[in-house]
mmCIF file of C-alpha atoms and ligand atoms in Angstrom:
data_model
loop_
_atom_site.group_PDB
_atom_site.id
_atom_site.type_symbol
_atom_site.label_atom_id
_atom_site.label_comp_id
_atom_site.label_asym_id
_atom_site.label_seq_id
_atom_site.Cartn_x
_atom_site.Cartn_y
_atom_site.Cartn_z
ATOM 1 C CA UNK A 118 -66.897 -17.273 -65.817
ATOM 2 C CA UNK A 119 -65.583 -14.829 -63.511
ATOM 3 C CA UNK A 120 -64.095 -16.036 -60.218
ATOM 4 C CA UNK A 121 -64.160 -13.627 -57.218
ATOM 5 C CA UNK A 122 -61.841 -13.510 -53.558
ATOM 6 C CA UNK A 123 -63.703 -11.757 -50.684
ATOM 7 C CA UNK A 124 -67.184 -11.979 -51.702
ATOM 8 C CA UNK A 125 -68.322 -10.743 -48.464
ATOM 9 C CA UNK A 126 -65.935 -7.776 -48.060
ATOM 10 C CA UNK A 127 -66.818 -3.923 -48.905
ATOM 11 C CA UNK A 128 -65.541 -4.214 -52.227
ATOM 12 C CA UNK A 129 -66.570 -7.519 -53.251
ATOM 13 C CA UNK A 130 -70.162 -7.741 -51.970
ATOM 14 C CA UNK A 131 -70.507 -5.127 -53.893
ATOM 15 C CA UNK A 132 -68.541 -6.019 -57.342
ATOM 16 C CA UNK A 133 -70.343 -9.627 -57.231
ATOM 17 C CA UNK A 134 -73.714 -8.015 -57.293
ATOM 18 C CA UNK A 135 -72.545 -5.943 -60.060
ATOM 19 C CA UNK A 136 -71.133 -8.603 -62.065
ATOM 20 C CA UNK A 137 -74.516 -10.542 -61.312
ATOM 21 C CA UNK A 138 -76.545 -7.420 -62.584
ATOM 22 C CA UNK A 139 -74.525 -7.579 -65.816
ATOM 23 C CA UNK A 140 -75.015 -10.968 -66.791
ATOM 24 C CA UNK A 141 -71.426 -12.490 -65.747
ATOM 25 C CA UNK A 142 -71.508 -15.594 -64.631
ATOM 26 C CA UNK A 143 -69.843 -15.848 -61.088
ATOM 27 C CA UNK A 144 -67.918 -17.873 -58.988
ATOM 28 C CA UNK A 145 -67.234 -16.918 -55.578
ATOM 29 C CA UNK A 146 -64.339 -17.867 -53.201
ATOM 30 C CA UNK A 147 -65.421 -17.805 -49.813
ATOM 31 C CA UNK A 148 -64.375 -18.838 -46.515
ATOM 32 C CA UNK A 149 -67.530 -19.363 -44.949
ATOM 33 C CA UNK A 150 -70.749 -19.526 -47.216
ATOM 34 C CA UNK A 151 -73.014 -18.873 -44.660
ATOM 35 C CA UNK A 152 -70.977 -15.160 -44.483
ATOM 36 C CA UNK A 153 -72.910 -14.675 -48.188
ATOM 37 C CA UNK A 154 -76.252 -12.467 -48.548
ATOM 38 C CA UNK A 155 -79.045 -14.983 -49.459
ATOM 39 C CA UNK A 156 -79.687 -14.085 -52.846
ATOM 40 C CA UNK A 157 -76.054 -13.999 -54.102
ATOM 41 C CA UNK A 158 -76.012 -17.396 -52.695
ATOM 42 C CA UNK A 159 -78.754 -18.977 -54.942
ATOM 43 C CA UNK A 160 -77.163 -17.433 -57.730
ATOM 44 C CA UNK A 161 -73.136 -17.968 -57.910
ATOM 45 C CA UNK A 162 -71.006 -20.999 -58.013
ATOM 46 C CA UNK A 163 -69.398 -20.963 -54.222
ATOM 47 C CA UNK A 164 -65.857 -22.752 -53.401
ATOM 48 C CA UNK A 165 -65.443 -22.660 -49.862
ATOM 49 C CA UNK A 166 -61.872 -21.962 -48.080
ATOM 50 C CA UNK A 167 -59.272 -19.363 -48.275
ATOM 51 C CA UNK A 168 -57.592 -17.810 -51.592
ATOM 52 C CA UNK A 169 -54.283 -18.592 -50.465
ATOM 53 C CA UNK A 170 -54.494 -22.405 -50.264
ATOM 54 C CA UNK A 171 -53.486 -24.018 -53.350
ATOM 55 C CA UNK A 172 -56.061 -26.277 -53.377
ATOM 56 C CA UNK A 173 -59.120 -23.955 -52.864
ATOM 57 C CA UNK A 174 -57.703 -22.320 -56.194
ATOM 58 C CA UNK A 175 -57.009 -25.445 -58.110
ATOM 59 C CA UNK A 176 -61.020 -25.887 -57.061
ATOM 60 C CA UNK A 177 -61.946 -22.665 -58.137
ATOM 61 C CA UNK A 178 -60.317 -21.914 -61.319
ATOM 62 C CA UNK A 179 -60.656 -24.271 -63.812
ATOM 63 C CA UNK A 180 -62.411 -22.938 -67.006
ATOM 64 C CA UNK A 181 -62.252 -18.848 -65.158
ATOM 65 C CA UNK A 182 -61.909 -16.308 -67.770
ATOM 66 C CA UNK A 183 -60.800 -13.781 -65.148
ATOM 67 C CA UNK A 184 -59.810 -13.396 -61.724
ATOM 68 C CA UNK A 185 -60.686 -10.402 -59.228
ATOM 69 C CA UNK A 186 -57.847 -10.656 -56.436
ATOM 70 C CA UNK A 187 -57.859 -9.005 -53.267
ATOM 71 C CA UNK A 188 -56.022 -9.415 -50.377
ATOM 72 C CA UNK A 189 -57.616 -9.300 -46.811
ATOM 73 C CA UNK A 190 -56.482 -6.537 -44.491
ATOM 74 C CA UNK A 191 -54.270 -7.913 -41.871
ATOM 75 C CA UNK A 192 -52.861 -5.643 -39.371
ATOM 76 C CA UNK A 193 -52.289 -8.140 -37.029
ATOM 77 C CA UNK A 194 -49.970 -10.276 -39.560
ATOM 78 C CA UNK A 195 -46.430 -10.306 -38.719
ATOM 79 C CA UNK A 196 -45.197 -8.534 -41.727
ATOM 80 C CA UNK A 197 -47.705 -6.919 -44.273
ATOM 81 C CA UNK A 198 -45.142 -7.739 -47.098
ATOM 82 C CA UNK A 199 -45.327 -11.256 -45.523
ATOM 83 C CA UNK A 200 -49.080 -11.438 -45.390
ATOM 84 C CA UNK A 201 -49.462 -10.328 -48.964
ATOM 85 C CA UNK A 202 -46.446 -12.004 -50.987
ATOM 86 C CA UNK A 203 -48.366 -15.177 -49.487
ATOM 87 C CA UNK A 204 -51.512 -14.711 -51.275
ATOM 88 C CA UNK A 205 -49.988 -12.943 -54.108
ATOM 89 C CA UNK A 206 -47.591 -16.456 -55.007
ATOM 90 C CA UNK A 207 -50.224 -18.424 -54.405
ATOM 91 C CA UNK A 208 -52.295 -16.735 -56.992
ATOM 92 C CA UNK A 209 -49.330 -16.424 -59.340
ATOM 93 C CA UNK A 210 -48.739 -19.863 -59.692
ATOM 94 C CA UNK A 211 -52.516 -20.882 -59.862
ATOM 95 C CA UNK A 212 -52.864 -17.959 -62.523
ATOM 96 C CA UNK A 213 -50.252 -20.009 -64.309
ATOM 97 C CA UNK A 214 -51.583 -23.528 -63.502
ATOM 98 C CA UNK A 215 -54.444 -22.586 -65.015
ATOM 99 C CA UNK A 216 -54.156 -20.199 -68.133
ATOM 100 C CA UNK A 217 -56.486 -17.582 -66.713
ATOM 101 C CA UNK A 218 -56.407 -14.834 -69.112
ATOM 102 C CA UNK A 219 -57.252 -11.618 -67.373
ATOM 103 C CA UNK A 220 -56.831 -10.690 -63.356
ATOM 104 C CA UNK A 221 -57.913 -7.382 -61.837
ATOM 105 C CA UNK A 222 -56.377 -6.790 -58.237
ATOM 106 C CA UNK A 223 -56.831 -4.469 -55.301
ATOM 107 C CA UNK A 224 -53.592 -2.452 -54.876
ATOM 108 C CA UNK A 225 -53.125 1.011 -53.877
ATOM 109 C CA UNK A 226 -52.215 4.135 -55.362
ATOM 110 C CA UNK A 227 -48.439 5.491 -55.126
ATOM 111 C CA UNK A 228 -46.747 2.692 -57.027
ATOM 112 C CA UNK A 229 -43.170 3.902 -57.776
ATOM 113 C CA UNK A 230 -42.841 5.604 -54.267
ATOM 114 C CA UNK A 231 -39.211 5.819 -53.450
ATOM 115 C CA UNK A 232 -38.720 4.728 -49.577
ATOM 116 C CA UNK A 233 -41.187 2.440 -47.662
ATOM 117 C CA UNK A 234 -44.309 2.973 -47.102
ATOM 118 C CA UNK A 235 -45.336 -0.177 -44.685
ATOM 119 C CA UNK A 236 -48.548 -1.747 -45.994
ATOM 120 C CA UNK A 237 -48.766 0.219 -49.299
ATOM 121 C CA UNK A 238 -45.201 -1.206 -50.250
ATOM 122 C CA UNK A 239 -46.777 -5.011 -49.206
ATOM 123 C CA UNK A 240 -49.499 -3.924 -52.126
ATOM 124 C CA UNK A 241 -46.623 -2.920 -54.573
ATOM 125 C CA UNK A 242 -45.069 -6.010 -53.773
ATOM 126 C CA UNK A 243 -48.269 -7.906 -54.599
ATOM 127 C CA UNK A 244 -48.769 -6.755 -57.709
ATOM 128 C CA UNK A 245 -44.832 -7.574 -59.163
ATOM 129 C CA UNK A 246 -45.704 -11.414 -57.894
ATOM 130 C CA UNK A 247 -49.611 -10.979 -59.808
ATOM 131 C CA UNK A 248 -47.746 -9.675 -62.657
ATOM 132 C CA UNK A 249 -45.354 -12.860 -63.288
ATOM 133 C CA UNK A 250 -48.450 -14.668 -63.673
ATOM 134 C CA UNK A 251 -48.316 -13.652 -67.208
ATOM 135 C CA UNK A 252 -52.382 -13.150 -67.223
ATOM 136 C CA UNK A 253 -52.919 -9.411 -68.674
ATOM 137 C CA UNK A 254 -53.237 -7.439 -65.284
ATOM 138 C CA UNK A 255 -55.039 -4.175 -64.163
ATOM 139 C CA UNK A 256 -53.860 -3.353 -60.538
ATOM 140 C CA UNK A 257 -57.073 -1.149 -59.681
ATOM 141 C CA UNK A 258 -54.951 1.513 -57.432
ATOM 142 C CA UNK A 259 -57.022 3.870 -55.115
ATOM 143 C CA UNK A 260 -55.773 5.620 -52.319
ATOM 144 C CA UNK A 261 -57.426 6.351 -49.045
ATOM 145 C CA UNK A 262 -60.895 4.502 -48.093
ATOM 146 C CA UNK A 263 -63.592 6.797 -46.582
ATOM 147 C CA UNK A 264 -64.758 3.489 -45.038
ATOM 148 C CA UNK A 265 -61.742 3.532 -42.940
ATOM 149 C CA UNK A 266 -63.488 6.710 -41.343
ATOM 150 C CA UNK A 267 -66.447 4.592 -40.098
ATOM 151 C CA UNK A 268 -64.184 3.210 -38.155
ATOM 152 C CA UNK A 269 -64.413 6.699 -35.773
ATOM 153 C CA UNK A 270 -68.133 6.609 -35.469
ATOM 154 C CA UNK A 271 -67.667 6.217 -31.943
ATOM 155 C CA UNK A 272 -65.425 9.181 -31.436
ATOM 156 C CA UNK A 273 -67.175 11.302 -33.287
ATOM 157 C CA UNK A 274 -70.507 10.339 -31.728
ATOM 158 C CA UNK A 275 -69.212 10.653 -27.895
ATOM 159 C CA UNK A 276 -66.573 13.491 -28.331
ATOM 160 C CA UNK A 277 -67.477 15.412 -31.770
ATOM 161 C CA UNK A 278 -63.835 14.553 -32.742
ATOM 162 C CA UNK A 279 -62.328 12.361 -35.926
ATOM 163 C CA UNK A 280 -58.013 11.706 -35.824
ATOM 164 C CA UNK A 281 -55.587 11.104 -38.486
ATOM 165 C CA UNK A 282 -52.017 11.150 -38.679
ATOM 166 C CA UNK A 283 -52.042 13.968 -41.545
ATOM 167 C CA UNK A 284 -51.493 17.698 -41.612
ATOM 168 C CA UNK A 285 -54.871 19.462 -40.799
ATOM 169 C CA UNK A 286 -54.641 21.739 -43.895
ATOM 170 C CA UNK A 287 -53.086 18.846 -46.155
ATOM 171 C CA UNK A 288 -55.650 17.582 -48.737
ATOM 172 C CA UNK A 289 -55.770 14.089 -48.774
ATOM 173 C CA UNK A 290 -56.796 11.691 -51.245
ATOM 174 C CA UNK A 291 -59.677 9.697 -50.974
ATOM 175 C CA UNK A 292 -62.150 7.209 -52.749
ATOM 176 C CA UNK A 293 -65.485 5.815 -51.274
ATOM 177 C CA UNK A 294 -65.288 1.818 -51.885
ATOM 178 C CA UNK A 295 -68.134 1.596 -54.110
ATOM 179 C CA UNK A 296 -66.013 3.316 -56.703
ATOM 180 C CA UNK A 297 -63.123 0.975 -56.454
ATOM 181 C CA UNK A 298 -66.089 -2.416 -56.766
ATOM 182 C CA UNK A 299 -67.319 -0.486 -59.894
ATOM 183 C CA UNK A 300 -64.042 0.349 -61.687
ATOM 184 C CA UNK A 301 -63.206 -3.497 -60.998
ATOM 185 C CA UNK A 302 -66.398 -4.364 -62.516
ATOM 186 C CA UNK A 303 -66.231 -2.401 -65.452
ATOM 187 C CA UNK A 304 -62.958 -4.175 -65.914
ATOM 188 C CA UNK A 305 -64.128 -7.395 -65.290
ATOM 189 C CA UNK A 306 -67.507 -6.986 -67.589
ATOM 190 C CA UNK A 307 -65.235 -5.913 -70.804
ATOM 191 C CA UNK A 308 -62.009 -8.013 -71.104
ATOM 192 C CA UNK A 309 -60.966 -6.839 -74.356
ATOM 193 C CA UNK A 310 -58.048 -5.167 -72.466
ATOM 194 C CA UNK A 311 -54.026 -6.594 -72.563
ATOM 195 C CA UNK A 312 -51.034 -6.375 -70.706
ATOM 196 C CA UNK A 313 -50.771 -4.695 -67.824
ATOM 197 C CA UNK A 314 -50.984 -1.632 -66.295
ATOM 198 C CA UNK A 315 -52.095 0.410 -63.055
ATOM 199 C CA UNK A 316 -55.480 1.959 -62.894
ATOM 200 C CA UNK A 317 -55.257 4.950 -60.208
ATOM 201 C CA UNK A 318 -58.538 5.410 -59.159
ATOM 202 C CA UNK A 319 -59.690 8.690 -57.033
ATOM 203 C CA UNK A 320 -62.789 10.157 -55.495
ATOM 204 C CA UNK A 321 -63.717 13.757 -57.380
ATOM 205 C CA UNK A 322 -62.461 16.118 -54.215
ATOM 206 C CA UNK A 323 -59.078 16.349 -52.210
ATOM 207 C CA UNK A 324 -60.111 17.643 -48.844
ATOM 208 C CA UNK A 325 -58.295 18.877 -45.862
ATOM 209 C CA UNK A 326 -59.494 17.182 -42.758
ATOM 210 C CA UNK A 327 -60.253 19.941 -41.669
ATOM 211 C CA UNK A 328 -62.447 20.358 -44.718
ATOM 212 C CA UNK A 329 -63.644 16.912 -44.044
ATOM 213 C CA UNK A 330 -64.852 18.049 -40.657
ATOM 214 C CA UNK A 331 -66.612 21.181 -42.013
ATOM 215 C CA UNK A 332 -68.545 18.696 -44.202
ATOM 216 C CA UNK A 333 -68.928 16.219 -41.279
ATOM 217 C CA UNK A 334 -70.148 19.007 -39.540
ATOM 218 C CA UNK A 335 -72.939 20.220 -41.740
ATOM 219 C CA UNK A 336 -74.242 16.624 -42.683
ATOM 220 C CA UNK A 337 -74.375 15.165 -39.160
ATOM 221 C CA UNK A 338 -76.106 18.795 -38.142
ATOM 222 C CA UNK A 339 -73.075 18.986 -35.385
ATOM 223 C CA UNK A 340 -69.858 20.001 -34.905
ATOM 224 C CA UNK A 341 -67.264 17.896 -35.505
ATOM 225 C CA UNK A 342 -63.445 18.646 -35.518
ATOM 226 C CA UNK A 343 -60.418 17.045 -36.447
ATOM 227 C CA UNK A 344 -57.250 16.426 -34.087
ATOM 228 C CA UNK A 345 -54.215 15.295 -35.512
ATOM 229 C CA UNK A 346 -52.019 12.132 -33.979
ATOM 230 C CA UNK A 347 -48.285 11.754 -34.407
ATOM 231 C CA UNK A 348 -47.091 9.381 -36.325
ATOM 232 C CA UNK A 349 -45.120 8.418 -33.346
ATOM 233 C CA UNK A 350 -47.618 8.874 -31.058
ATOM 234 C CA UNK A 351 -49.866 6.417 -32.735
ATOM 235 C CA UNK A 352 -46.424 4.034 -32.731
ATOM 236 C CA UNK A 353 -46.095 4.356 -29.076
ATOM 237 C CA UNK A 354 -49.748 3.385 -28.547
ATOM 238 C CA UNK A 355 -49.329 0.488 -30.701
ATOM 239 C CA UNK A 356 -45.735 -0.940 -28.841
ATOM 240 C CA UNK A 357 -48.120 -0.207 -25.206
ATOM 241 C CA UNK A 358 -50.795 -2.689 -27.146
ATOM 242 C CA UNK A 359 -48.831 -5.058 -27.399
ATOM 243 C CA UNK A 360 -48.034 -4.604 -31.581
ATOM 244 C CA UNK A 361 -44.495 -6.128 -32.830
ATOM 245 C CA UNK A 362 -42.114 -3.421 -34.467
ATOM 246 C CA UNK A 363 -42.716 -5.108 -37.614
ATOM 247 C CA UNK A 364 -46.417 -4.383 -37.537
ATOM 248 C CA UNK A 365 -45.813 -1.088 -35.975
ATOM 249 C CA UNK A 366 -43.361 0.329 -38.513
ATOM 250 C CA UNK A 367 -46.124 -1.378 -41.615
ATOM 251 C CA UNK A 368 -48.628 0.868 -40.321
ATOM 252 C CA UNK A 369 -46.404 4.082 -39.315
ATOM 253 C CA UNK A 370 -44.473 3.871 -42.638
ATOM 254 C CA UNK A 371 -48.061 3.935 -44.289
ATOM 255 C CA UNK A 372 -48.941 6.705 -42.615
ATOM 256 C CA UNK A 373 -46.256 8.713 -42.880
ATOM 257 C CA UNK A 374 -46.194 8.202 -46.736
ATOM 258 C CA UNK A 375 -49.160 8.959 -46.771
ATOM 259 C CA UNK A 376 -48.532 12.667 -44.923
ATOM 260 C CA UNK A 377 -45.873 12.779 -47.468
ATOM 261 C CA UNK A 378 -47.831 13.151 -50.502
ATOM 262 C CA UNK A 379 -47.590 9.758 -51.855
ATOM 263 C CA UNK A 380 -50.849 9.618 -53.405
ATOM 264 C CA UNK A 381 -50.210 12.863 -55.003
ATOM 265 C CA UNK A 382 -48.232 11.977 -58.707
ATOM 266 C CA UNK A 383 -51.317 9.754 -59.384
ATOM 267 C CA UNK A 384 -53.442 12.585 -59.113
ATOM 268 C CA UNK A 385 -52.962 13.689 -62.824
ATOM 269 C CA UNK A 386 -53.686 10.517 -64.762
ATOM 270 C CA UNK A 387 -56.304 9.183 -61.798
ATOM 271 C CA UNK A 388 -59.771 7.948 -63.359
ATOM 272 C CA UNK A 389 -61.934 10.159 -60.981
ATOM 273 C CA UNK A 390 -65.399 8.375 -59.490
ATOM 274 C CA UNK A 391 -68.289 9.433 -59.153
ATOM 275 C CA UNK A 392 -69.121 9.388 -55.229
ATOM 276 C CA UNK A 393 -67.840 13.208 -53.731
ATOM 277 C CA UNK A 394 -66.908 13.226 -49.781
ATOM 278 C CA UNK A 395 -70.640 14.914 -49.190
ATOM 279 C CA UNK A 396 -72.219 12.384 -51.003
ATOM 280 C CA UNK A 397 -70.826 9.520 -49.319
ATOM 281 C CA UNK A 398 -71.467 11.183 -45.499
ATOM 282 C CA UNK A 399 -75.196 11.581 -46.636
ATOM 283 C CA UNK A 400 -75.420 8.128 -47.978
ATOM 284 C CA UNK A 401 -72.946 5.951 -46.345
ATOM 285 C CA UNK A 402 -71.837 7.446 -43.203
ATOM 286 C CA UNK A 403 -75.098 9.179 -41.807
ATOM 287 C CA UNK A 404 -76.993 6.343 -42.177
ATOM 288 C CA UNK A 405 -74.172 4.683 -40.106
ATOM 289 C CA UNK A 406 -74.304 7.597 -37.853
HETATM 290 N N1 NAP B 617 -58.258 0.936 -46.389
HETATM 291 C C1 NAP B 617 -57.706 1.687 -47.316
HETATM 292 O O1 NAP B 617 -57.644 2.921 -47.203
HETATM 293 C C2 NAP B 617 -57.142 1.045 -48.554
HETATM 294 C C3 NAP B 617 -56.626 1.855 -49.574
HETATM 295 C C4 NAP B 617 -56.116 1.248 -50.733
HETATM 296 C C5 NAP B 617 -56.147 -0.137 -50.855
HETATM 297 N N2 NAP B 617 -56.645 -0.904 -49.846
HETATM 298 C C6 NAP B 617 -56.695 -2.372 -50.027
HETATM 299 O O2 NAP B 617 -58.050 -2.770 -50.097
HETATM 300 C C7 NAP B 617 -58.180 -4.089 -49.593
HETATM 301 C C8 NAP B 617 -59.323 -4.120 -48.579
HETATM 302 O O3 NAP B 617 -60.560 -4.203 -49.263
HETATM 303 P P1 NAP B 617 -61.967 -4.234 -48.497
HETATM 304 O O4 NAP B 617 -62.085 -2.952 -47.718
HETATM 305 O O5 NAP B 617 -63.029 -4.587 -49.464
HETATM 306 O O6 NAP B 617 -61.742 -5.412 -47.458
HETATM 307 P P2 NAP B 617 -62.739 -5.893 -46.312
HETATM 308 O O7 NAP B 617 -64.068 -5.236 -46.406
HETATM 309 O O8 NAP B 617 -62.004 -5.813 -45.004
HETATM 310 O O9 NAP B 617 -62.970 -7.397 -46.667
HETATM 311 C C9 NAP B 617 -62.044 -8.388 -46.385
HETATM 312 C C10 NAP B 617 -62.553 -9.689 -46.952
HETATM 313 O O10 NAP B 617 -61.548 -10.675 -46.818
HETATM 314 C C11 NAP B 617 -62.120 -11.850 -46.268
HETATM 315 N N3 NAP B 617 -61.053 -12.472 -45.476
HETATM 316 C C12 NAP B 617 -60.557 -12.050 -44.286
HETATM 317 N N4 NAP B 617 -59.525 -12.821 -43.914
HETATM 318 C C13 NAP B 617 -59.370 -13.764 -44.885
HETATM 319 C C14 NAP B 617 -58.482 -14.844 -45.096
HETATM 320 N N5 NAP B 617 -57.517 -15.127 -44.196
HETATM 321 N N6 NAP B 617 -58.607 -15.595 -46.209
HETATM 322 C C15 NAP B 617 -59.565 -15.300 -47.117
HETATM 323 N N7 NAP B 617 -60.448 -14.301 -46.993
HETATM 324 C C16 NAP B 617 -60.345 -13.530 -45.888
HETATM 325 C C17 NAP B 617 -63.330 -11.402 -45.475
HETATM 326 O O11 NAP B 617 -64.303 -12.384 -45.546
HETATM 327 P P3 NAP B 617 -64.809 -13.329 -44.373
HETATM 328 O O12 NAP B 617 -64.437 -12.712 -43.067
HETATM 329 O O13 NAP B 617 -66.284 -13.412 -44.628
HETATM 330 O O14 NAP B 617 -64.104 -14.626 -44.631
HETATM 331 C C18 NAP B 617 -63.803 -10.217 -46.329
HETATM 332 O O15 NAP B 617 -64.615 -10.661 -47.398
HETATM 333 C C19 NAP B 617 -56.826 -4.477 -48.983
HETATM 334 O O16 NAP B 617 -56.129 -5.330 -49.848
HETATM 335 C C20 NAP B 617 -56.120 -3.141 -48.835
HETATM 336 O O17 NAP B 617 -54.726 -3.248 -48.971
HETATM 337 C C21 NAP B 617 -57.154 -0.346 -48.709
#
């Protein structure tokens, strides 16, 4: 039996229903069952509550073969290294309390990067906790989410205009989360693996954004064009809304890595997916659109 953390989330909606299609048996951990599509419902063991309360893991992991981790985005949490070293003991120590044999997280690509990088550092950190388990460990390691672009729908739509903190004429890394449920699926359908290890895992092309918004462009049948933010502006908008300079400096440090090239050394020895940045904008984000 397979147990599985955010069930309803982009990546694990979709790895459950994977794991279902295989064969796997499944057990879900879920805060609100209600939250789960109808069909996934009938067919998986569900433990309600939240995957860092000790108790809610005691429930669901007795007699697991394998764990799929994941931590939920927080960018409102007070520290990001706080937010995810609490989930990450919790899971260490239930790992241990209960012998499970094989865990496959969600981390992030540029393990190994030498200053901080805010959020992506939180990620690192969550994966040296996961590791103490003792469980043999993939930390499934992708770097930028083209999901996070639905996010400018809105802009785009109104204004013709998508913004990111990165050099126009910088490729950037990028993975469409489908590819990140299936590599954690394959993992979790074939534990013959040991120890542990990170799996970088990255979408076939490196665009520019402007690259992206030629593509954008041509798919949505309009123009659309990319405008770069500061890192600092986007800091100074966050201080004006309120944001501590904890969560500030989580999400600039990010960024900045991120213009830095920090996804860039796991280029070479990435597993590259299957969905390209045209492919997804035809099937993901015009649909959206
Ligand atoms: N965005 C990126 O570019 C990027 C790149 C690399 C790695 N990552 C990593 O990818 C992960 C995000 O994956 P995703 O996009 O699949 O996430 P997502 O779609 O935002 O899903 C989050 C899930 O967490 C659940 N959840 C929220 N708060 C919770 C809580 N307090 N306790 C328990 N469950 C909670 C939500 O379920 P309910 O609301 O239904 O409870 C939902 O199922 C993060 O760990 C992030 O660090 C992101």
């Amino acid at each position: 039996m397979i147990v599985v953390t955010t069930p309803t989330g982009q990546i694990g909606r979709r790895l459950v229903h994977r794991l279902r299609t295989g064969g796997s048996k499944v057990k879900v951990v879920v805060r609100n069952a209600g939250r789960l599509d109808d069909d996934v419902r009938e067919q998986v063991d569900v433990v309600e509550g939240s995957h860092d309360d000790p108790a809610v893991l005691d429930a669901a992991l007795p007699g697991a073969e394998a764990l799929f981790w994941l931590v939920p985005p927080n960018p409102a949490a007070a520290s990001a290294e706080a937010h995810y070293l609490a989930f990450a003991r919790a899971g260490r120590e239930a790992v241990r309390r209960h012998a499970v044999g094989h865990v496959v997280a969600v981390s992030s690509a540029g393990h190994g990067w030498p200053r901080p990088a805010g959020v992506l550092s939180a990620a690192f950190a969550m994966d040296a906790e996961l590791r103490k388990s003792g469980a043999a460990y993939r930390a499934v390691s992708p770097p930028f989410y083209l999901e996070n672009l639905l996010g400018q729908l809105p802009a785009i739509r109104e204004r013709g205009v998508f913004t990111l903190t990165c050099a126009a004429d910088q490729p950037l890394a990028t993975i469409a989360t489908r590819d990140v449920a299936d590599t954690a699926a394959g993992l979790l359908a074939d534990l013959s693996w040991t120890g542990q290890a990170e799996v970088p895992v990255f979408g076939p092309d490196r665009l520019t954004p402007d690259g992206m918004a030629e593509v954008l462009s041509e798919e949505l049948g309009r123009t659309v064009r990319y405008d770069r933010v500061a890192v600092a502006d986007f800091a100074a908008m966050r201080r004006s809304q309120g944001a501590s300079e904890r969560v500030v400096a989580d999400a600039a440090e990010m960024f900045a890595a991120q213009d830095e090239g920090i996804y860039d050394r796991d280029w070479a020895s990435a597993t590259i997916t299957a969905t390209s940045f045209r492919t997804w904008c035809r099937e993901v984000l015009r649909p959206a659109f």
